[in-house]
Amino acid sequence: MTNKPIPVNTPILSGNELKYLTECIETGWISSEGPFIQKFENDFSTYIGCEQGIAVSNGTAALDVAIAALGIGSGDEVILPTFTIISPIMQVIRSGATPVLVDSCIDTWNMNIEQVAQKITSKTKAIIAVHIYGLPVDLNPLLDLCRSRNIFLIEDAAEMHGQTYFGKKVGSFGDISTFSFYPNKHITTGEGGMILTNNLDLAERCRKLRNLAFEPDKPRFVHYELGWNYRMTNLQAALGLAQLEKIEEHILKKREIGRLYQEGLKDINGFQLPLEKTKYADNIYWVFGLIAESETLKNETVSKLNAHKIGTRPFFWCMHEQPVFQKMGLFQGESYPIAEKMARCGFYLPSGLGLSSPDIDEVIKVLK
Ligand SMILES: Cc1ncc(COP(=O)(O)O)c(C=O)c1O
């Protein structure tokens, strides 16, 4: 039995984090008014290849603002995968729009584009492409669908910093895209998020909505609509800038973790491993997931790993099976068999940037 716990995630904070944070303390810039925020917005948006960056307090806030800024509301339909974290669907529902779900593909674990095409109606206002676990959604067919029908594409790239689609950065394809900087992400700000777009008007709307919908050109404290306080602090942006300096190193590390797991687990029976690559992308392994052939095998395996102090996390639970939405009368009688199987039988292994090779060897040994 291992003595040392192997957590499911440990971030690395080994660059200029302390230096930039100290600068915040010494200058007193600790709120959202500090100079690091705009620099982080500029540097991250440039890195991804977008003209405008709007830093916010987390990835969920980024989605809330992006969806509101596009004017999505009552009478609109928004298509998204059932297999996702709850974040992309919440503002769709709160806005009064109707969420329309699609199943996943069993090889890439991403949304099924053929089902997206089948579910488009004259009311479809947006499609949310949630890039899942390490491979991007196949974006070209989705872009064709959106362009031909005047539908907005929102990319939820919370897990995809630095991933590319046919060589171009994920998060630069949508009308608007969102990122998270939670500590299990490729770069972190503790809590944090960012919205990216090339549309200046949309960016200005997002800036207003994240800041209590203050009107830039009208008297202060007089409001014409509701927004949020979703501002990022200078302290968070300081962390983000230091992390961004290391992003390529972090991506290499994630891919090395993925390679070692693939190599060590290639002969394992009863589990589906993540796809190493598709024609448009190499896996970036935000997390290294496994799908067991049965729920029993998953439960037994997770118990065994946890007994060896090895951290795991279950896969997302489908939106159409969420008690909160069933109570609202949503998705009655709907079924998405692939996503249901992934949710029941999937889990992920320790995948954080702080993971060492001996840790990975230990996880593989226990799994086998
Ligand atoms: C796909 C996806 N979207 C949104 C989020 C929400 O980000 P946050 O935790 O920063 O609110 C996450 C978080 O992991 C995510 O994986």
Short mmCIF file of N, CA and C and ligand atoms in Angstrom, two decimals, residues 58-60 63 85 87 130 156 158-159 180 185 192 316, ligand 1:
data_model
loop_
_atom_site.label_atom_id
_atom_site.label_comp_id
_atom_site.label_asym_id
_atom_site.label_seq_id
_atom_site.Cartn_x
_atom_site.Cartn_y
_atom_site.Cartn_z
N ASN A 58 -14.62 33.60 -12.54
CA ASN A 58 -14.48 32.15 -12.74
C ASN A 58 -15.04 31.78 -14.12
N GLY A 59 -14.90 30.51 -14.47
CA GLY A 59 -15.34 30.07 -15.80
C GLY A 59 -16.85 30.03 -15.95
N THR A 60 -17.55 29.81 -14.84
CA THR A 60 -19.01 29.80 -14.87
C THR A 60 -19.52 31.22 -15.11
N LEU A 63 -19.29 32.14 -18.70
CA LEU A 63 -20.42 31.62 -19.49
C LEU A 63 -21.68 32.44 -19.27
N ILE A 85 -20.21 19.68 -17.42
CA ILE A 85 -20.44 20.27 -16.11
C ILE A 85 -21.70 21.15 -16.23
N SER A 87 -22.18 24.21 -15.60
CA SER A 87 -21.96 25.65 -15.85
C SER A 87 -22.57 26.20 -17.15
N VAL A 130 -18.90 22.46 -25.91
CA VAL A 130 -18.13 22.26 -24.67
C VAL A 130 -17.02 21.26 -25.00
N ASP A 156 -17.05 26.68 -25.05
CA ASP A 156 -16.65 26.55 -23.66
C ASP A 156 -15.31 25.82 -23.66
N ALA A 158 -13.05 25.86 -21.26
CA ALA A 158 -12.56 25.88 -19.87
C ALA A 158 -11.42 24.88 -19.64
N GLU A 159 -11.41 23.80 -20.43
CA GLU A 159 -10.44 22.72 -20.18
C GLU A 159 -9.36 22.67 -21.27
N SER A 180 -11.68 28.82 -18.01
CA SER A 180 -11.63 28.80 -16.54
C SER A 180 -10.16 28.72 -16.12
N LYS A 185 -6.71 23.58 -13.89
CA LYS A 185 -6.59 23.91 -15.31
C LYS A 185 -5.11 24.05 -15.72
N GLY A 192 -10.96 31.95 -11.34
CA GLY A 192 -10.85 32.95 -12.40
C GLY A 192 -11.36 32.43 -13.72
N PHE A 316 -18.57 13.69 -15.45
CA PHE A 316 -19.76 14.54 -15.29
C PHE A 316 -21.02 13.68 -15.26
C1 LIG B 1 -16.22 22.56 -19.42
C2 LIG B 1 -16.25 23.45 -18.22
N1 LIG B 1 -16.97 24.58 -18.27
C3 LIG B 1 -17.04 25.42 -17.24
C4 LIG B 1 -16.37 25.16 -16.06
C5 LIG B 1 -16.55 26.08 -14.89
O1 LIG B 1 -15.39 26.75 -14.53
P1 LIG B 1 -15.25 27.36 -13.03
O2 LIG B 1 -15.04 26.20 -12.13
O3 LIG B 1 -14.05 28.25 -13.15
O4 LIG B 1 -16.49 28.11 -12.74
C6 LIG B 1 -15.60 24.00 -15.95
C7 LIG B 1 -14.87 23.69 -14.72
O5 LIG B 1 -14.10 22.79 -14.61
C8 LIG B 1 -15.55 23.10 -17.06
O6 LIG B 1 -14.87 21.97 -17.00
#
